């Protein structure tokens, strides 16, 4: 793979040459793009020696073909990793500023995989503006390698330290083993469903859609065409390979998913579908019912995953999720059998940092032949990589 390594001006830049060496040892071609401030911490000669290529730092360097360098590098690279990424470069990426070689390259690279390893002082990392920028970058599919906790260069202890190069390599390794899914169509369901009670009220759940959107992004980056059927969510996604279908209720999701599935080679159903809906929806706002209250009768919704299980042909791969609180493995195995799945991704609500609303997740993938693959606590983007690589890597 051709990997572009971006380096910005943080003390952790002294570790980046080691990351470059590890990438080269793993068989990748590497070109480094540094900011002016990065070169206060690491020398051009070091980066050129370990990468085996000249470095790019100055947009207008007379050695560069300065009118097109950011474009030709963009075409050369298959993936970019910025380590360390300062609050400054994060802010520029989130607001679309390109004022040097690295930031202009990043803007032109947004349709390809970008990994950021933020490194900064804890107060800076926790600053609401930085967190807002990180959140936005995650939303548009940039992979964030979570900073580690520990001793910081400023003499304090806290979150903000760049993970060690070996740890960054581990995160990148699933991305560098990408299966090629070009020409494949994959259905993804995401988010909650809303079941209407009357014209202003509904029954819903806390699902944010983040896991399903991360899956859609990763699949699209692997070249697949994605049919993303999503319940109500504030998330945005923007990739030419993704066709987004917005629905509200479980029955609408059922219609969209069963219509799309026959032309897909795989389906990953991560939506938190409401199992029940009110048997009747009032077309006006219901009035207070007085002291006696009111009784809502619920009827069962169709099970989309189980229906796809009955429709599935030999060459289709069906992946479901299970959210369990008790007897997790046992129940997940039963669900896999009952719904005729190839894989089930077990989410445990007991894990701190996993589940609804949060940006991280820890899952166990169980395959039909009984094999299991457990992930550590990762960002939802990284979990999506694990799921896609494990379940679709050799099959689809
Ligand atoms: N699912 C679905 N349609 C439904 C309910 C669930 O497609 N009506 C899918 C979910 O998207 C998920 C999987 O089924 O991939 C498991 O959902 P979960 O809520 O864990 O299980 P249920 O099948 O609803 O079983 P139970 O609530 O009894 O545990």
mmCIF file of C-alpha atoms and ligand atoms in Angstrom:
data_model
loop_
_atom_site.group_PDB
_atom_site.id
_atom_site.type_symbol
_atom_site.label_atom_id
_atom_site.label_comp_id
_atom_site.label_asym_id
_atom_site.label_seq_id
_atom_site.Cartn_x
_atom_site.Cartn_y
_atom_site.Cartn_z
ATOM 1 C CA UNK A 1 0.000 0.000 0.000
ATOM 2 C CA UNK A 2 1.079 3.609 -0.553
ATOM 3 C CA UNK A 3 0.785 5.401 2.777
ATOM 4 C CA UNK A 4 1.111 9.134 3.376
ATOM 5 C CA UNK A 5 2.289 9.991 6.878
ATOM 6 C CA UNK A 6 1.407 13.506 8.037
ATOM 7 C CA UNK A 7 3.378 14.982 10.923
ATOM 8 C CA UNK A 8 2.378 18.110 12.847
ATOM 9 C CA UNK A 9 4.120 20.113 15.540
ATOM 10 C CA UNK A 10 3.808 18.153 18.755
ATOM 11 C CA UNK A 11 6.525 16.627 20.901
ATOM 12 C CA UNK A 12 5.250 13.133 19.932
ATOM 13 C CA UNK A 13 6.643 13.825 16.426
ATOM 14 C CA UNK A 14 9.911 12.342 17.677
ATOM 15 C CA UNK A 15 8.174 8.924 17.628
ATOM 16 C CA UNK A 16 6.901 9.218 14.055
ATOM 17 C CA UNK A 17 10.111 7.952 12.369
ATOM 18 C CA UNK A 18 9.579 4.669 14.241
ATOM 19 C CA UNK A 19 6.018 4.464 12.880
ATOM 20 C CA UNK A 20 7.393 5.069 9.373
ATOM 21 C CA UNK A 21 9.931 2.279 9.872
ATOM 22 C CA UNK A 22 7.245 -0.139 11.072
ATOM 23 C CA UNK A 23 5.072 0.693 8.047
ATOM 24 C CA UNK A 24 7.988 0.065 5.693
ATOM 25 C CA UNK A 25 8.863 -3.152 7.499
ATOM 26 C CA UNK A 26 5.284 -4.271 6.893
ATOM 27 C CA UNK A 27 5.909 -3.798 3.166
ATOM 28 C CA UNK A 28 4.304 -0.391 2.537
ATOM 29 C CA UNK A 29 5.644 2.564 0.551
ATOM 30 C CA UNK A 30 5.691 5.713 2.684
ATOM 31 C CA UNK A 31 5.903 9.418 1.884
ATOM 32 C CA UNK A 32 6.016 11.988 4.682
ATOM 33 C CA UNK A 33 4.293 15.364 4.686
ATOM 34 C CA UNK A 34 5.293 17.589 7.590
ATOM 35 C CA UNK A 35 4.179 21.005 8.809
ATOM 36 C CA UNK A 36 6.768 23.698 9.469
ATOM 37 C CA UNK A 37 6.295 23.244 13.217
ATOM 38 C CA UNK A 38 6.742 19.449 12.976
ATOM 39 C CA UNK A 39 10.249 20.050 11.650
ATOM 40 C CA UNK A 40 11.125 21.706 14.969
ATOM 41 C CA UNK A 41 10.744 18.250 16.563
ATOM 42 C CA UNK A 42 12.008 15.891 13.859
ATOM 43 C CA UNK A 43 14.471 16.552 11.060
ATOM 44 C CA UNK A 44 13.749 16.233 7.336
ATOM 45 C CA UNK A 45 16.843 14.029 7.018
ATOM 46 C CA UNK A 46 15.509 11.525 9.574
ATOM 47 C CA UNK A 47 12.138 11.316 7.828
ATOM 48 C CA UNK A 48 13.701 11.021 4.379
ATOM 49 C CA UNK A 49 16.086 8.316 5.552
ATOM 50 C CA UNK A 50 13.426 6.147 7.210
ATOM 51 C CA UNK A 51 10.819 6.642 4.466
ATOM 52 C CA UNK A 52 13.232 6.352 1.566
ATOM 53 C CA UNK A 53 11.474 9.287 -0.101
ATOM 54 C CA UNK A 54 11.848 13.052 -0.076
ATOM 55 C CA UNK A 55 9.570 14.834 2.365
ATOM 56 C CA UNK A 56 6.977 17.442 1.524
ATOM 57 C CA UNK A 57 6.748 20.384 3.852
ATOM 58 C CA UNK A 58 6.539 23.553 1.858
ATOM 59 C CA UNK A 59 3.779 24.127 -0.673
ATOM 60 C CA UNK A 60 6.033 26.475 -2.595
ATOM 61 C CA UNK A 61 9.341 24.638 -2.265
ATOM 62 C CA UNK A 62 11.270 25.047 -5.514
ATOM 63 C CA UNK A 63 11.849 21.253 -5.512
ATOM 64 C CA UNK A 64 8.100 20.672 -5.706
ATOM 65 C CA UNK A 65 5.850 20.961 -8.640
ATOM 66 C CA UNK A 66 3.979 23.332 -6.361
ATOM 67 C CA UNK A 67 0.861 23.758 -8.470
ATOM 68 C CA UNK A 68 -0.031 20.082 -8.410
ATOM 69 C CA UNK A 69 1.914 18.446 -5.561
ATOM 70 C CA UNK A 70 -1.128 18.141 -3.286
ATOM 71 C CA UNK A 71 -3.042 16.571 -6.159
ATOM 72 C CA UNK A 72 -0.393 14.083 -7.298
ATOM 73 C CA UNK A 73 0.288 12.987 -3.702
ATOM 74 C CA UNK A 74 -3.448 12.501 -3.242
ATOM 75 C CA UNK A 75 -3.480 10.180 -6.264
ATOM 76 C CA UNK A 76 -0.363 8.329 -5.076
ATOM 77 C CA UNK A 77 -1.618 7.598 -1.540
ATOM 78 C CA UNK A 78 -4.045 4.798 -0.663
ATOM 79 C CA UNK A 79 -4.379 5.990 2.903
ATOM 80 C CA UNK A 80 -3.168 8.792 5.178
ATOM 81 C CA UNK A 81 -2.195 8.773 8.816
ATOM 82 C CA UNK A 82 -1.455 11.977 10.710
ATOM 83 C CA UNK A 83 0.634 11.256 13.797
ATOM 84 C CA UNK A 84 0.801 13.315 15.884
ATOM 85 C CA UNK A 85 -2.247 15.397 14.983
ATOM 86 C CA UNK A 86 -2.358 18.694 16.871
ATOM 87 C CA UNK A 87 -5.513 20.630 17.806
ATOM 88 C CA UNK A 88 -4.505 23.005 15.019
ATOM 89 C CA UNK A 89 -4.606 20.482 12.158
ATOM 90 C CA UNK A 90 -7.794 18.961 13.600
ATOM 91 C CA UNK A 91 -9.397 22.422 13.579
ATOM 92 C CA UNK A 92 -8.246 23.099 10.025
ATOM 93 C CA UNK A 93 -9.618 19.792 8.764
ATOM 94 C CA UNK A 94 -12.944 20.320 10.509
ATOM 95 C CA UNK A 95 -13.381 23.775 9.001
ATOM 96 C CA UNK A 96 -11.901 23.121 5.562
ATOM 97 C CA UNK A 97 -8.781 25.283 5.837
ATOM 98 C CA UNK A 98 -5.816 24.505 3.602
ATOM 99 C CA UNK A 99 -2.910 26.881 4.197
ATOM 100 C CA UNK A 100 0.137 24.620 3.915
ATOM 101 C CA UNK A 101 1.258 21.403 2.211
ATOM 102 C CA UNK A 102 -0.296 19.044 4.774
ATOM 103 C CA UNK A 103 -3.633 20.796 5.273
ATOM 104 C CA UNK A 104 -4.238 21.217 1.517
ATOM 105 C CA UNK A 105 -3.374 17.567 0.921
ATOM 106 C CA UNK A 106 -5.778 16.483 3.679
ATOM 107 C CA UNK A 107 -8.610 18.478 2.097
ATOM 108 C CA UNK A 108 -8.062 16.763 -1.235
ATOM 109 C CA UNK A 109 -7.778 13.334 0.446
ATOM 110 C CA UNK A 110 -11.137 13.327 2.257
ATOM 111 C CA UNK A 111 -12.654 10.635 0.034
ATOM 112 C CA UNK A 112 -9.915 8.165 0.986
ATOM 113 C CA UNK A 113 -9.209 6.674 4.433
ATOM 114 C CA UNK A 114 -7.597 9.112 6.856
ATOM 115 C CA UNK A 115 -6.411 8.145 10.353
ATOM 116 C CA UNK A 116 -5.627 10.808 12.936
ATOM 117 C CA UNK A 117 -3.622 10.162 16.103
ATOM 118 C CA UNK A 118 -4.352 13.285 18.177
ATOM 119 C CA UNK A 119 -1.713 14.250 20.738
ATOM 120 C CA UNK A 120 -1.974 17.225 23.032
ATOM 121 C CA UNK A 121 -2.244 18.363 26.605
ATOM 122 C CA UNK A 122 -5.327 17.025 28.480
ATOM 123 C CA UNK A 123 -7.004 20.441 28.816
ATOM 124 C CA UNK A 124 -6.614 21.026 25.090
ATOM 125 C CA UNK A 125 -7.973 17.561 24.277
ATOM 126 C CA UNK A 126 -10.977 18.111 26.531
ATOM 127 C CA UNK A 127 -11.653 21.633 25.231
ATOM 128 C CA UNK A 128 -15.217 21.705 23.830
ATOM 129 C CA UNK A 129 -14.072 23.222 20.530
ATOM 130 C CA UNK A 130 -11.549 20.412 19.967
ATOM 131 C CA UNK A 131 -14.110 17.778 20.952
ATOM 132 C CA UNK A 132 -16.657 19.334 18.577
ATOM 133 C CA UNK A 133 -14.112 19.183 15.750
ATOM 134 C CA UNK A 134 -13.239 15.563 16.560
ATOM 135 C CA UNK A 135 -16.934 14.668 16.638
ATOM 136 C CA UNK A 136 -17.467 16.319 13.241
ATOM 137 C CA UNK A 137 -14.457 14.571 11.693
ATOM 138 C CA UNK A 138 -15.734 11.224 12.991
ATOM 139 C CA UNK A 139 -19.097 12.032 11.452
ATOM 140 C CA UNK A 140 -17.576 12.477 8.000
ATOM 141 C CA UNK A 141 -15.682 9.206 8.325
ATOM 142 C CA UNK A 142 -12.231 10.242 9.536
ATOM 143 C CA UNK A 143 -10.780 7.536 11.795
ATOM 144 C CA UNK A 144 -9.641 8.823 15.157
ATOM 145 C CA UNK A 145 -7.001 6.803 17.003
ATOM 146 C CA UNK A 146 -7.903 7.609 20.592
ATOM 147 C CA UNK A 147 -5.115 9.314 22.555
ATOM 148 C CA UNK A 148 -3.754 7.298 25.440
ATOM 149 C CA UNK A 149 -3.558 8.268 29.112
ATOM 150 C CA UNK A 150 -0.252 8.697 30.853
ATOM 151 C CA UNK A 151 2.580 11.117 31.508
ATOM 152 C CA UNK A 152 2.481 14.108 29.195
ATOM 153 C CA UNK A 153 5.404 16.222 28.027
ATOM 154 C CA UNK A 154 4.032 19.210 29.949
ATOM 155 C CA UNK A 155 4.711 17.347 33.219
ATOM 156 C CA UNK A 156 1.094 16.415 33.981
ATOM 157 C CA UNK A 157 -0.731 13.102 33.724
ATOM 158 C CA UNK A 158 -3.932 12.605 31.742
ATOM 159 C CA UNK A 159 -5.458 11.797 28.359
ATOM 160 C CA UNK A 160 -3.733 13.236 25.326
ATOM 161 C CA UNK A 161 -0.629 11.139 24.790
ATOM 162 C CA UNK A 162 -0.072 9.765 21.287
ATOM 163 C CA UNK A 163 -0.307 5.956 21.372
ATOM 164 C CA UNK A 164 3.002 4.154 20.817
ATOM 165 C CA UNK A 165 3.879 3.492 17.129
ATOM 166 C CA UNK A 166 3.283 -0.256 17.687
ATOM 167 C CA UNK A 167 -0.244 0.501 18.936
ATOM 168 C CA UNK A 168 -0.940 2.765 15.951
ATOM 169 C CA UNK A 169 0.299 -0.035 13.681
ATOM 170 C CA UNK A 170 -2.207 -2.396 15.263
ATOM 171 C CA UNK A 171 -5.074 -0.020 14.468
ATOM 172 C CA UNK A 172 -3.803 0.501 10.921
ATOM 173 C CA UNK A 173 -3.245 -3.189 10.298
ATOM 174 C CA UNK A 174 -6.950 -3.956 9.854
ATOM 175 C CA UNK A 175 -7.178 -1.091 7.349
ATOM 176 C CA UNK A 176 -4.141 -2.276 5.420
ATOM 177 C CA UNK A 177 -5.665 -5.754 5.122
ATOM 178 C CA UNK A 178 -8.732 -4.354 3.377
ATOM 179 C CA UNK A 179 -10.705 -6.793 1.285
ATOM 180 C CA UNK A 180 -11.597 -5.414 -2.130
ATOM 181 C CA UNK A 181 -15.373 -5.179 -2.261
ATOM 182 C CA UNK A 182 -15.644 -3.266 -5.510
ATOM 183 C CA UNK A 183 -18.575 -4.473 -7.569
ATOM 184 C CA UNK A 184 -20.347 -5.832 -4.443
ATOM 185 C CA UNK A 185 -23.580 -4.450 -3.057
ATOM 186 C CA UNK A 186 -24.117 -4.478 0.693
ATOM 187 C CA UNK A 187 -27.268 -3.603 2.624
ATOM 188 C CA UNK A 188 -26.789 -1.909 6.008
ATOM 189 C CA UNK A 189 -29.570 -1.019 8.446
ATOM 190 C CA UNK A 190 -28.846 1.616 11.079
ATOM 191 C CA UNK A 191 -30.323 3.700 13.851
ATOM 192 C CA UNK A 192 -33.556 3.394 15.803
ATOM 193 C CA UNK A 193 -37.106 3.115 14.495
ATOM 194 C CA UNK A 194 -39.908 5.381 15.659
ATOM 195 C CA UNK A 195 -43.366 3.898 16.140
ATOM 196 C CA UNK A 196 -46.031 6.586 16.077
ATOM 197 C CA UNK A 197 -48.572 6.937 18.870
ATOM 198 C CA UNK A 198 -50.232 10.081 17.512
ATOM 199 C CA UNK A 199 -49.272 13.013 15.295
ATOM 200 C CA UNK A 200 -46.592 14.268 17.741
ATOM 201 C CA UNK A 201 -45.519 11.263 19.863
ATOM 202 C CA UNK A 202 -43.690 8.037 19.202
ATOM 203 C CA UNK A 203 -42.031 5.039 20.860
ATOM 204 C CA UNK A 204 -38.315 5.032 20.099
ATOM 205 C CA UNK A 205 -34.973 3.976 21.570
ATOM 206 C CA UNK A 206 -31.566 5.463 22.301
ATOM 207 C CA UNK A 207 -29.760 4.117 19.211
ATOM 208 C CA UNK A 208 -27.697 6.896 17.575
ATOM 209 C CA UNK A 209 -26.983 5.089 14.299
ATOM 210 C CA UNK A 210 -23.214 5.551 14.785
ATOM 211 C CA UNK A 211 -22.351 1.853 14.399
ATOM 212 C CA UNK A 212 -24.354 1.434 11.185
ATOM 213 C CA UNK A 213 -22.973 4.641 9.679
ATOM 214 C CA UNK A 214 -19.419 3.555 10.524
ATOM 215 C CA UNK A 215 -20.103 0.232 8.775
ATOM 216 C CA UNK A 216 -21.471 2.009 5.692
ATOM 217 C CA UNK A 217 -18.401 4.264 5.561
ATOM 218 C CA UNK A 218 -15.932 1.380 5.875
ATOM 219 C CA UNK A 219 -17.764 -0.728 3.281
ATOM 220 C CA UNK A 220 -17.785 2.215 0.863
ATOM 221 C CA UNK A 221 -14.065 2.770 1.429
ATOM 222 C CA UNK A 222 -13.528 -0.896 0.555
ATOM 223 C CA UNK A 223 -15.239 -0.179 -2.759
ATOM 224 C CA UNK A 224 -18.692 -1.672 -2.058
ATOM 225 C CA UNK A 225 -21.923 0.008 -3.097
ATOM 226 C CA UNK A 226 -23.888 0.463 0.128
ATOM 227 C CA UNK A 227 -27.660 0.611 0.501
ATOM 228 C CA UNK A 228 -27.937 2.352 3.873
ATOM 229 C CA UNK A 229 -31.452 2.092 5.292
ATOM 230 C CA UNK A 230 -31.572 4.267 8.369
ATOM 231 C CA UNK A 231 -34.039 5.272 11.027
ATOM 232 C CA UNK A 232 -34.161 8.859 12.340
ATOM 233 C CA UNK A 233 -30.695 10.164 13.221
ATOM 234 C CA UNK A 234 -28.836 13.472 13.129
ATOM 235 C CA UNK A 235 -25.818 11.790 11.496
ATOM 236 C CA UNK A 236 -24.630 12.833 8.064
ATOM 237 C CA UNK A 237 -22.743 10.695 5.595
ATOM 238 C CA UNK A 238 -21.317 11.681 2.266
ATOM 239 C CA UNK A 239 -19.673 9.083 0.027
ATOM 240 C CA UNK A 240 -20.414 8.480 -3.641
ATOM 241 C CA UNK A 241 -20.787 4.708 -3.003
ATOM 242 C CA UNK A 242 -23.488 5.163 -0.369
ATOM 243 C CA UNK A 243 -27.178 5.350 -1.244
ATOM 244 C CA UNK A 244 -29.055 6.485 1.854
ATOM 245 C CA UNK A 245 -32.720 5.625 2.396
ATOM 246 C CA UNK A 246 -34.339 7.392 5.358
ATOM 247 C CA UNK A 247 -37.260 5.623 6.991
ATOM 248 C CA UNK A 248 -39.105 6.092 10.268
ATOM 249 C CA UNK A 249 -40.897 2.923 11.390
ATOM 250 C CA UNK A 250 -39.940 -0.754 11.580
ATOM 251 C CA UNK A 251 -42.440 -1.547 8.846
ATOM 252 C CA UNK A 252 -40.870 1.050 6.535
ATOM 253 C CA UNK A 253 -37.423 -0.389 7.290
ATOM 254 C CA UNK A 254 -38.797 -3.870 6.536
ATOM 255 C CA UNK A 255 -40.117 -2.720 3.140
ATOM 256 C CA UNK A 256 -36.845 -0.979 2.172
ATOM 257 C CA UNK A 257 -34.578 -3.801 3.408
ATOM 258 C CA UNK A 258 -36.522 -6.678 1.838
ATOM 259 C CA UNK A 259 -36.667 -4.762 -1.471
ATOM 260 C CA UNK A 260 -32.888 -4.110 -1.499
ATOM 261 C CA UNK A 261 -31.644 -7.507 -0.238
ATOM 262 C CA UNK A 262 -32.140 -9.666 -3.373
ATOM 263 C CA UNK A 263 -29.610 -7.588 -5.348
ATOM 264 C CA UNK A 264 -27.047 -7.495 -2.491
ATOM 265 C CA UNK A 265 -24.211 -9.947 -1.804
ATOM 266 C CA UNK A 266 -24.278 -9.196 1.930
ATOM 267 C CA UNK A 267 -26.385 -7.490 4.565
ATOM 268 C CA UNK A 268 -25.368 -6.146 7.968
ATOM 269 C CA UNK A 269 -28.346 -5.351 10.172
ATOM 270 C CA UNK A 270 -27.229 -3.080 12.972
ATOM 271 C CA UNK A 271 -30.481 -1.138 13.444
ATOM 272 C CA UNK A 272 -32.187 -1.157 16.821
ATOM 273 C CA UNK A 273 -35.603 -2.049 15.478
ATOM 274 C CA UNK A 274 -38.594 -1.515 17.776
ATOM 275 C CA UNK A 275 -40.075 -4.930 18.435
ATOM 276 C CA UNK A 276 -43.537 -3.460 19.041
ATOM 277 C CA UNK A 277 -45.706 -0.637 17.711
ATOM 278 C CA UNK A 278 -49.012 0.834 18.924
ATOM 279 C CA UNK A 279 -51.910 -1.044 17.314
ATOM 280 C CA UNK A 280 -53.442 2.273 16.372
ATOM 281 C CA UNK A 281 -51.963 5.674 15.444
ATOM 282 C CA UNK A 282 -54.117 8.730 16.128
ATOM 283 C CA UNK A 283 -53.942 11.284 13.324
ATOM 284 C CA UNK A 284 -54.268 14.134 15.848
ATOM 285 C CA UNK A 285 -52.566 14.923 19.169
ATOM 286 C CA UNK A 286 -54.191 12.813 21.873
ATOM 287 C CA UNK A 287 -55.682 14.769 24.765
ATOM 288 C CA UNK A 288 -54.958 14.080 28.443
ATOM 289 C CA UNK A 289 -56.990 11.107 29.598
ATOM 290 C CA UNK A 290 -57.606 12.231 33.171
ATOM 291 C CA UNK A 291 -56.635 10.467 36.375
ATOM 292 C CA UNK A 292 -57.285 6.998 34.988
ATOM 293 C CA UNK A 293 -54.492 7.412 32.436
ATOM 294 C CA UNK A 294 -54.546 5.440 29.232
ATOM 295 C CA UNK A 295 -53.654 1.987 28.000
ATOM 296 C CA UNK A 296 -51.584 1.584 24.874
ATOM 297 C CA UNK A 297 -51.938 -1.746 23.095
ATOM 298 C CA UNK A 298 -48.772 -2.824 21.283
ATOM 299 C CA UNK A 299 -48.555 -5.307 18.453
ATOM 300 C CA UNK A 300 -45.417 -7.067 17.248
ATOM 301 C CA UNK A 301 -43.364 -5.679 14.348
ATOM 302 C CA UNK A 302 -41.955 -7.916 11.602
ATOM 303 C CA UNK A 303 -38.444 -9.251 12.302
ATOM 304 C CA UNK A 304 -36.404 -7.899 9.381
ATOM 305 C CA UNK A 305 -33.298 -9.981 10.091
ATOM 306 C CA UNK A 306 -35.258 -13.235 10.402
ATOM 307 C CA UNK A 307 -37.096 -12.453 7.158
ATOM 308 C CA UNK A 308 -33.799 -11.887 5.309
ATOM 309 C CA UNK A 309 -32.626 -15.210 6.821
ATOM 310 C CA UNK A 310 -35.476 -16.986 5.035
ATOM 311 C CA UNK A 311 -34.791 -15.098 1.757
ATOM 312 C CA UNK A 312 -31.024 -15.686 1.845
ATOM 313 C CA UNK A 313 -29.389 -17.610 -1.011
ATOM 314 C CA UNK A 314 -26.134 -19.637 -0.793
ATOM 315 C CA UNK A 315 -23.938 -16.800 -2.053
ATOM 316 C CA UNK A 316 -25.297 -14.125 0.282
ATOM 317 C CA UNK A 317 -23.752 -13.328 3.662
ATOM 318 C CA UNK A 318 -26.090 -12.246 6.447
ATOM 319 C CA UNK A 319 -24.768 -10.533 9.569
ATOM 320 C CA UNK A 320 -26.908 -9.571 12.554
ATOM 321 C CA UNK A 321 -26.286 -7.855 15.853
ATOM 322 C CA UNK A 322 -27.314 -9.011 19.298
ATOM 323 C CA UNK A 323 -27.671 -6.751 22.278
ATOM 324 C CA UNK A 324 -27.731 -8.960 25.347
ATOM 325 C CA UNK A 325 -27.619 -8.340 29.057
ATOM 326 C CA UNK A 326 -27.703 -11.958 30.346
ATOM 327 C CA UNK A 327 -26.336 -15.313 29.096
ATOM 328 C CA UNK A 328 -24.771 -13.330 26.271
ATOM 329 C CA UNK A 329 -22.911 -16.045 24.321
ATOM 330 C CA UNK A 330 -25.711 -18.551 24.693
ATOM 331 C CA UNK A 331 -28.416 -16.174 23.527
ATOM 332 C CA UNK A 332 -26.262 -14.890 20.665
ATOM 333 C CA UNK A 333 -25.673 -18.474 19.420
ATOM 334 C CA UNK A 334 -29.415 -19.154 19.590
ATOM 335 C CA UNK A 335 -30.188 -15.962 17.644
ATOM 336 C CA UNK A 336 -27.622 -16.910 14.978
ATOM 337 C CA UNK A 337 -29.302 -20.306 14.494
ATOM 338 C CA UNK A 338 -32.873 -19.069 14.678
ATOM 339 C CA UNK A 339 -32.410 -16.205 12.227
ATOM 340 C CA UNK A 340 -30.190 -18.295 9.854
ATOM 341 C CA UNK A 341 -27.231 -15.907 10.047
ATOM 342 C CA UNK A 342 -23.640 -16.363 8.914
ATOM 343 C CA UNK A 343 -22.300 -14.107 11.672
ATOM 344 C CA UNK A 344 -23.677 -12.410 14.742
ATOM 345 C CA UNK A 345 -21.987 -9.432 16.384
ATOM 346 C CA UNK A 346 -22.508 -9.522 20.121
ATOM 347 C CA UNK A 347 -22.693 -6.199 21.921
ATOM 348 C CA UNK A 348 -22.651 -6.339 25.651
ATOM 349 C CA UNK A 349 -24.388 -3.516 27.461
ATOM 350 C CA UNK A 350 -22.361 -4.437 30.534
ATOM 351 C CA UNK A 351 -19.163 -3.048 29.012
ATOM 352 C CA UNK A 352 -18.375 0.524 29.988
ATOM 353 C CA UNK A 353 -17.843 2.475 26.759
ATOM 354 C CA UNK A 354 -19.923 0.097 24.625
ATOM 355 C CA UNK A 355 -23.499 0.402 23.409
ATOM 356 C CA UNK A 356 -25.906 3.222 22.566
ATOM 357 C CA UNK A 357 -24.806 6.804 21.973
ATOM 358 C CA UNK A 358 -21.103 6.411 22.785
ATOM 359 C CA UNK A 359 -18.321 6.566 20.192
ATOM 360 C CA UNK A 360 -16.608 3.378 21.276
ATOM 361 C CA UNK A 361 -17.640 -0.255 21.256
ATOM 362 C CA UNK A 362 -16.364 -3.695 22.180
ATOM 363 C CA UNK A 363 -17.857 -6.680 20.369
ATOM 364 C CA UNK A 364 -17.512 -10.421 19.906
ATOM 365 C CA UNK A 365 -18.116 -11.739 16.399
ATOM 366 C CA UNK A 366 -19.488 -15.289 16.327
ATOM 367 C CA UNK A 367 -19.528 -17.231 13.081
ATOM 368 C CA UNK A 368 -21.865 -20.037 12.014
ATOM 369 C CA UNK A 369 -19.079 -22.611 12.465
ATOM 370 C CA UNK A 370 -18.729 -21.597 16.124
ATOM 371 C CA UNK A 371 -15.521 -19.539 15.843
ATOM 372 C CA UNK A 372 -15.388 -16.322 17.853
ATOM 373 C CA UNK A 373 -13.385 -13.118 17.463
ATOM 374 C CA UNK A 374 -13.382 -10.624 20.344
ATOM 375 C CA UNK A 375 -12.228 -7.023 19.876
ATOM 376 C CA UNK A 376 -10.775 -4.706 22.499
ATOM 377 C CA UNK A 377 -12.560 -1.393 23.219
ATOM 378 C CA UNK A 378 -12.257 0.457 19.884
ATOM 379 C CA UNK A 379 -13.902 3.388 18.158
ATOM 380 C CA UNK A 380 -17.002 2.429 16.199
ATOM 381 C CA UNK A 381 -15.043 3.064 12.966
ATOM 382 C CA UNK A 382 -12.417 0.540 14.055
ATOM 383 C CA UNK A 383 -15.073 -1.972 15.136
ATOM 384 C CA UNK A 384 -16.655 -1.544 11.691
ATOM 385 C CA UNK A 385 -13.257 -2.353 10.106
ATOM 386 C CA UNK A 386 -12.993 -5.490 12.243
ATOM 387 C CA UNK A 387 -16.504 -6.637 11.298
ATOM 388 C CA UNK A 388 -16.037 -6.003 7.573
ATOM 389 C CA UNK A 389 -12.587 -7.622 7.464
ATOM 390 C CA UNK A 390 -13.598 -10.632 9.561
ATOM 391 C CA UNK A 391 -16.980 -11.345 7.961
ATOM 392 C CA UNK A 392 -16.482 -10.232 4.354
ATOM 393 C CA UNK A 393 -12.713 -10.486 4.018
ATOM 394 C CA UNK A 394 -12.540 -13.774 2.188
ATOM 395 C CA UNK A 395 -16.151 -14.527 1.328
ATOM 396 C CA UNK A 396 -17.944 -11.651 -0.345
HETATM 397 N N1 LIG B 1 -33.860 -7.000 14.207
HETATM 398 C C1 LIG B 1 -34.591 -6.828 13.051
HETATM 399 N N2 LIG B 1 -35.943 -6.662 13.115
HETATM 400 C C2 LIG B 1 -36.571 -6.642 14.318
HETATM 401 C C3 LIG B 1 -35.828 -6.815 15.523
HETATM 402 C C4 LIG B 1 -34.470 -6.990 15.415
HETATM 403 O O1 LIG B 1 -34.008 -6.834 11.959
HETATM 404 N N3 LIG B 1 -37.885 -6.450 14.360
HETATM 405 C C5 LIG B 1 -32.413 -7.257 14.098
HETATM 406 C C6 LIG B 1 -31.502 -6.170 14.651
HETATM 407 O O2 LIG B 1 -31.164 -5.224 13.659
HETATM 408 C C7 LIG B 1 -30.300 -6.990 15.101
HETATM 409 C C8 LIG B 1 -30.884 -8.325 15.502
HETATM 410 O O3 LIG B 1 -32.156 -8.379 14.881
HETATM 411 O O4 LIG B 1 -29.409 -7.219 14.032
HETATM 412 C C9 LIG B 1 -31.021 -8.609 16.963
HETATM 413 O O5 LIG B 1 -31.764 -7.671 17.632
HETATM 414 P P1 LIG B 1 -32.080 -7.840 19.193
HETATM 415 O O6 LIG B 1 -32.918 -6.697 19.608
HETATM 416 O O7 LIG B 1 -30.827 -8.134 19.953
HETATM 417 O O8 LIG B 1 -32.877 -9.179 19.233
HETATM 418 P P2 LIG B 1 -34.349 -9.567 18.964
HETATM 419 O O9 LIG B 1 -34.369 -10.386 17.741
HETATM 420 O O10 LIG B 1 -35.254 -8.362 18.961
HETATM 421 O O11 LIG B 1 -34.630 -10.512 20.193
HETATM 422 P P3 LIG B 1 -34.881 -10.162 21.728
HETATM 423 O O12 LIG B 1 -35.338 -8.730 21.800
HETATM 424 O O13 LIG B 1 -35.921 -11.152 22.099
HETATM 425 O O14 LIG B 1 -33.562 -10.422 22.418
#
